[in-house]
CSV table of C-alpha atoms in Angstrom, one decimal:
chain,number,residue,atom,x,y,z
C,1,MET,CA,257.2,132.8,52.6
C,2,VAL,CA,257.9,135.0,49.6
C,3,SER,CA,261.7,134.0,48.6
C,4,ARG,CA,263.6,133.2,45.9
C,5,GLY,CA,261.2,134.2,42.7
C,6,ILE,CA,258.1,133.1,44.1
C,7,SER,CA,255.7,135.8,43.9
C,8,GLY,CA,252.5,136.9,46.2
C,9,LYS,CA,250.4,135.7,44.0
C,10,GLU,CA,252.3,131.7,43.7
C,11,SER,CA,252.6,131.4,47.4
C,12,MET,CA,249.5,132.4,47.5
C,13,GLU,CA,248.0,129.6,44.9
C,14,ILE,CA,250.3,127.0,47.2
C,15,PHE,CA,248.1,128.4,49.9
C,16,LEU,CA,245.0,127.8,48.8
C,17,PHE,CA,246.3,124.4,47.4
C,18,TYR,CA,247.6,123.0,50.6
C,19,SER,CA,244.3,124.1,52.8
C,20,LEU,CA,242.5,122.7,50.6
C,21,ALA,CA,243.8,119.6,50.3
C,22,THR,CA,244.2,119.2,54.1
C,23,THR,CA,240.6,120.2,54.6
C,24,LEU,CA,239.5,117.5,51.6
C,25,LEU,CA,241.0,114.8,53.0
C,26,THR,CA,240.1,115.4,56.2
C,27,PHE,CA,236.1,115.7,55.8
C,28,ALA,CA,236.6,112.4,53.2
C,29,VAL,CA,238.2,110.1,55.9
C,30,LEU,CA,235.4,111.3,58.1
C,31,THR,CA,232.9,110.4,55.5
C,32,VAL,CA,234.1,107.4,55.5
C,33,THR,CA,234.0,106.9,59.2
C,34,ALA,CA,230.9,108.7,60.5
C,35,ARG,CA,228.9,106.3,62.0
C,36,ASN,CA,225.6,108.5,61.5
C,37,PRO,CA,225.3,108.6,57.8
C,38,VAL,CA,223.5,112.2,58.2
C,39,ARG,CA,226.6,113.7,59.2
C,40,SER,CA,228.5,111.4,57.1
C,41,ALA,CA,226.2,113.3,54.4
C,42,VAL,CA,227.1,116.9,55.8
C,43,TYR,CA,231.0,115.7,55.7
C,44,LEU,CA,230.5,115.3,52.2
C,45,VAL,CA,229.4,118.3,51.8
C,46,SER,CA,232.3,119.8,52.8
C,47,THR,CA,234.5,117.4,50.9
C,48,LEU,CA,233.1,118.6,47.5
C,49,LEU,CA,233.3,122.3,48.5
C,50,ALA,CA,236.9,121.2,49.0
C,51,VAL,CA,236.7,119.7,45.7
C,52,ALA,CA,234.6,122.9,43.9
C,53,GLY,CA,237.6,124.9,44.7
C,54,LEU,CA,240.5,123.1,44.0
C,55,PHE,CA,238.6,123.9,40.4
C,56,PHE,CA,238.0,127.5,40.5
C,57,LEU,CA,242.1,126.8,41.6
C,58,LEU,CA,242.6,125.1,38.7
C,59,GLN,CA,241.0,127.8,36.7
C,60,ALA,CA,237.9,125.4,36.0
C,61,GLU,CA,235.3,128.0,36.7
C,62,PHE,CA,232.6,126.4,35.1
C,63,VAL,CA,232.8,122.6,36.2
C,64,GLY,CA,233.6,124.5,40.0
C,65,ALA,CA,229.9,126.2,39.5
C,66,ALA,CA,228.3,122.6,38.3
C,67,GLN,CA,230.1,120.8,41.2
C,68,ILE,CA,228.2,123.4,43.5
C,69,LEU,CA,225.2,123.6,42.1
C,70,VAL,CA,224.6,120.1,41.0
C,71,TYR,CA,226.4,118.1,44.1
C,72,VAL,CA,225.4,120.1,46.8
C,73,GLY,CA,222.2,121.6,45.9
C,74,GLY,CA,221.5,118.6,44.3
C,75,ILE,CA,222.6,115.2,44.9
C,76,MET,CA,223.3,116.0,48.6
C,77,VAL,CA,219.7,116.9,49.5
C,78,LEU,CA,218.4,114.0,47.7
C,79,PHE,CA,220.9,112.1,50.1
C,80,LEU,CA,219.4,113.7,53.0
C,81,PHE,CA,216.1,113.3,51.7
C,82,VAL,CA,216.3,109.6,51.8
C,83,ILE,CA,218.5,109.3,54.7
C,84,LEU,CA,215.0,110.5,57.2
C,85,LEU,CA,213.2,108.6,54.8
C,86,VAL,CA,214.8,105.0,56.0
C,87,ASN,CA,215.3,105.6,59.8
C,88,VAL,CA,218.5,106.2,60.8
C,89,GLU,CA,218.1,106.0,64.6
C,90,ARG,CA,218.4,102.3,64.9
C,91,ALA,CA,220.7,101.7,62.6
C,92,GLU,CA,223.0,104.0,64.4
C,93,LYS,CA,223.3,101.8,67.0
C,94,GLU,CA,224.4,98.5,65.2
C,95,ARG,CA,227.8,97.9,63.8
C,96,THR,CA,228.9,99.9,61.4
C,97,SER,CA,231.8,98.6,59.5
C,98,SER,CA,230.5,95.6,57.3
C,99,ARG,CA,231.6,91.9,57.8
C,100,GLN,CA,235.0,92.2,55.5
C,101,TRP,CA,236.0,95.4,56.7
C,102,LYS,CA,239.3,94.1,56.9
C,103,THR,CA,240.1,92.3,54.2
C,104,GLY,CA,238.5,95.8,52.9
C,105,LEU,CA,240.8,97.9,55.0
C,106,ALA,CA,243.8,95.1,53.4
C,107,LEU,CA,242.5,96.4,49.7
C,108,GLY,CA,242.6,99.9,50.3
C,109,ILE,CA,246.3,100.2,51.5
C,110,VAL,CA,247.2,97.8,48.3
C,111,LEU,CA,246.0,100.3,46.4
C,112,VAL,CA,247.8,103.5,47.9
C,113,ILE,CA,250.6,101.4,47.8
C,114,GLU,CA,250.3,100.9,43.8
C,115,LEU,CA,248.7,103.6,43.1
C,116,GLY,CA,251.9,105.8,45.0
C,117,TYR,CA,254.5,103.4,42.7
C,118,LEU,CA,253.2,104.1,39.9
C,119,LEU,CA,252.7,107.7,40.0
C,120,SER,CA,256.3,107.9,41.4
C,121,ARG,CA,257.0,106.1,38.4
C,122,GLY,CA,255.1,108.6,36.3
C,123,SER,CA,255.8,111.5,37.8
C,124,SER,CA,259.3,112.1,35.8
C,125,ILE,CA,256.3,112.9,33.1
C,126,PHE,CA,254.4,115.1,35.3
C,127,GLY,CA,256.7,116.7,37.0
C,128,GLU,CA,257.6,120.6,35.3
C,129,THR,CA,255.7,123.0,35.6
C,130,PRO,CA,252.9,123.1,33.4
C,131,VAL,CA,253.3,126.7,31.0
C,132,ARG,CA,250.4,128.5,31.9
C,133,GLU,CA,249.3,130.7,29.4
C,134,LEU,CA,247.1,133.4,30.3
C,135,ILE,CA,245.4,133.8,26.9
C,136,GLU,CA,242.3,135.9,26.6
C,137,GLY,CA,240.0,133.0,25.5
C,138,ARG,CA,241.0,131.4,29.2
C,139,SER,CA,239.0,133.6,31.1
C,140,GLN,CA,236.1,133.3,29.6
C,141,ASN,CA,235.9,129.8,30.6
C,142,THR,CA,232.2,129.0,31.0
C,143,GLU,CA,231.8,130.6,27.4
C,144,SER,CA,234.7,128.1,25.5
C,145,VAL,CA,232.9,125.0,27.8
C,146,GLY,CA,229.6,125.8,26.4
C,147,GLU,CA,231.5,126.2,22.4
C,148,LEU,CA,233.0,122.8,22.7
C,149,LEU,CA,229.7,121.3,24.0
C,150,TYR,CA,227.5,122.6,21.6
C,151,THR,CA,230.1,121.8,18.8
C,152,GLN,CA,232.8,119.2,19.7
C,153,TYR,CA,230.6,116.6,22.0
C,154,MET,CA,227.5,117.7,20.6
C,155,LEU,CA,226.7,113.6,20.5
C,156,PRO,CA,227.6,112.8,23.5
C,157,PHE,CA,225.6,115.6,25.3
C,158,GLU,CA,222.4,115.0,23.7
C,159,ILE,CA,222.8,111.3,25.0
C,160,ALA,CA,223.5,112.6,28.5
C,161,SER,CA,220.4,114.7,28.1
C,162,VAL,CA,218.6,111.0,27.0
C,163,LEU,CA,220.3,109.2,29.9
C,164,LEU,CA,219.3,111.7,32.6
C,165,LEU,CA,215.6,111.6,30.8
C,166,VAL,CA,215.9,107.6,31.4
C,167,ALA,CA,217.2,108.2,34.5
C,168,ILE,CA,214.4,110.6,36.4
C,169,VAL,CA,211.7,108.5,34.6
C,170,GLY,CA,213.4,104.5,35.8
C,171,ALA,CA,214.2,107.0,39.7
C,172,VAL,CA,210.1,107.1,40.0
C,173,VAL,CA,208.9,104.0,38.6
C,174,LEU,CA,211.7,102.0,41.1
C,175,ALA,CA,210.6,104.8,43.9
C,176,LYS,CA,206.9,104.0,43.3
C,177,LYS,CA,204.7,102.5,45.7
C,178,LYS,CA,202.8,99.5,43.9
C,179,MET,CA,198.7,99.3,43.4
C,180,GLN,CA,197.9,96.4,44.4
C,181,ASN,CA,194.3,97.3,43.6
C,182,ARG,CA,194.6,97.9,39.9
C,183,ALA,CA,195.8,95.8,37.0
H,1,MET,CA,252.8,126.9,40.9
H,2,ILE,CA,251.4,123.9,41.9
H,3,GLU,CA,252.2,120.6,39.8
H,4,THR,CA,250.3,118.5,38.4
H,5,THR,CA,252.0,115.5,40.3
H,6,HIS,CA,250.3,117.1,43.7
H,7,TYR,CA,247.0,116.9,42.3
H,8,LEU,CA,246.6,113.1,41.0
H,9,ILE,CA,248.8,112.0,44.5
H,10,LEU,CA,245.5,114.3,46.1
H,11,GLY,CA,243.0,112.6,43.4
H,12,ALA,CA,244.7,108.7,44.6
H,13,LEU,CA,244.0,109.4,48.2
H,14,LEU,CA,240.8,110.4,47.4
H,15,PHE,CA,240.0,107.9,45.1
H,16,SER,CA,241.5,104.7,48.3
H,17,ILE,CA,239.3,106.8,50.9
H,18,GLY,CA,236.7,105.9,48.3
H,19,VAL,CA,237.6,102.2,47.7
H,20,VAL,CA,237.9,101.8,51.3
H,21,GLY,CA,234.2,103.2,52.3
H,22,VAL,CA,232.7,100.9,49.7
H,23,LEU,CA,234.7,97.9,50.7
H,24,THR,CA,234.5,98.4,55.0
H,25,ARG,CA,231.3,100.4,55.8
H,26,ARG,CA,228.0,98.8,56.4
H,27,ASN,CA,225.1,101.2,55.6
H,28,ILE,CA,224.4,101.0,51.7
H,29,LEU,CA,223.6,105.2,51.7
H,30,ILE,CA,227.6,105.7,53.0
H,31,ILE,CA,228.7,103.2,50.0
H,32,PHE,CA,226.8,105.3,47.9
H,33,MET,CA,228.5,108.6,49.0
H,34,SER,CA,231.8,106.8,48.8
H,35,ILE,CA,231.2,106.4,45.3
H,36,GLU,CA,230.8,110.0,45.1
H,37,LEU,CA,233.9,110.5,46.2
H,38,MET,CA,235.5,108.3,44.0
H,39,LEU,CA,233.9,110.2,41.4
H,40,ASN,CA,234.9,113.4,42.5
H,41,ALA,CA,238.7,112.3,42.6
H,42,VAL,CA,238.3,111.7,38.9
H,43,ASN,CA,237.4,114.7,37.9
H,44,LEU,CA,240.2,116.2,40.1
H,45,ASN,CA,242.8,113.8,37.8
H,46,LEU,CA,240.4,115.5,34.2
H,47,VAL,CA,240.4,119.2,35.4
H,48,ALA,CA,244.3,118.5,36.7
H,49,PHE,CA,244.8,117.6,32.9
H,50,SER,CA,243.0,120.2,31.3
H,51,ASP,CA,244.6,122.6,32.9
H,52,ARG,CA,248.2,120.7,32.3
H,53,LEU,CA,247.8,120.7,28.6
H,54,GLN,CA,245.8,123.2,28.5
H,55,GLY,CA,242.9,122.2,26.5
H,56,LEU,CA,238.9,122.2,27.9
H,57,ASP,CA,238.5,118.6,26.8
H,58,GLY,CA,239.3,117.3,30.7
H,59,GLN,CA,236.3,120.2,31.9
H,60,VAL,CA,234.2,118.7,29.5
H,61,PHE,CA,234.3,115.2,30.3
H,62,ALA,CA,234.4,116.6,34.5
H,63,ILE,CA,230.9,118.2,33.0
H,64,PHE,CA,229.7,114.2,31.5
H,65,VAL,CA,231.4,112.5,34.8
H,66,ILE,CA,229.1,115.1,37.2
H,67,THR,CA,225.8,114.2,34.7
H,68,ILE,CA,226.3,110.2,35.1
H,69,ALA,CA,226.8,110.8,39.1
H,70,VAL,CA,223.2,112.6,39.3
H,71,ALA,CA,221.7,110.0,36.6
H,72,GLU,CA,223.4,107.2,39.2
H,73,ALA,CA,222.1,108.8,42.5
H,74,ALA,CA,219.0,109.2,41.3
H,75,VAL,CA,218.3,105.3,40.2
H,76,GLY,CA,220.3,104.2,43.4
H,77,LEU,CA,218.5,106.0,45.9
H,78,GLY,CA,215.5,105.0,44.2
H,79,ILE,CA,217.0,101.5,44.6
H,80,VAL,CA,217.4,102.3,47.8
H,81,ILE,CA,213.7,103.1,48.7
H,82,ALA,CA,212.6,100.5,47.2
H,83,LEU,CA,214.9,98.4,48.9
H,84,PHE,CA,214.3,99.9,52.6
H,85,ARG,CA,210.6,98.9,51.3
H,86,ASN,CA,210.6,95.6,50.6
H,87,GLN,CA,213.4,94.7,53.1
H,88,GLU,CA,212.5,97.0,56.3
H,89,THR,CA,217.0,97.1,56.5
H,90,ILE,CA,219.9,99.1,54.7
H,91,ASN,CA,222.6,97.1,56.0
H,92,ILE,CA,224.4,95.0,53.2
H,93,ASP,CA,225.2,92.1,55.6
H,94,THR,CA,221.7,90.5,56.1
H,95,LEU,CA,220.4,91.8,52.2
H,96,ASP,CA,222.3,88.8,50.8
H,97,GLN,CA,219.4,87.3,49.4
H,98,MET,CA,220.2,87.1,45.9
H,99,LYS,CA,224.1,84.7,47.2
H,100,TRP,CA,223.7,80.8,47.1
């Protein structure tokens, strides 16, 4: 595999990219096609982990770690709780695809063709290999991202925290049982 | 070195799988999971461009996208629980009361 100027490090990167990409697409298709929602959730966990691996490959360590902690540790546990709350035994026996599945699939294929066309038109711009300078600052990814979050993106950061607070309160209000006797 | 186009193609495929999931499935929870797939495809593109342009702005945007995804999942799953309590179903084909 190491030939014509491709160093061992680069061939390792290529191998990792293609194995992660294959895992990602396989588990994404399985997520969408699985009959049982619990299985679907477990496949989605694998998909999200593969995306996190791609983030690490792109030298975005902080985003990758946040992906694992927030998505796999937080959102997916929430999903599994809700799946177990709404009973799945009955749902599993029923038809899984909606009434308009043929139209949906056709639209999906149209979307793939459209995106493929756009990417093939634009690939000349993105074609050449990016110059990756391994400067000193790049190795401290978390530090740099944190600095950017607290300086340039201060206002969006604060708005995001307010949004999370609203979401917490909203989720509690929505999921709370109604109290009939009071008020 | 992997070209940026390869990441973009991967992101496009992942997004399309999510779209097909949203449009074809019946279970509202799987539709939610498909939305998460689409958000991840967007994140992949953002981080790929961040790597290409040698700036960290794309990664900061990806963190904001993850934040929005958390808020969306919390509120959405709350709605699903309320829906299931009132309607006893999570099938989108039977949840058509707002149709006229």
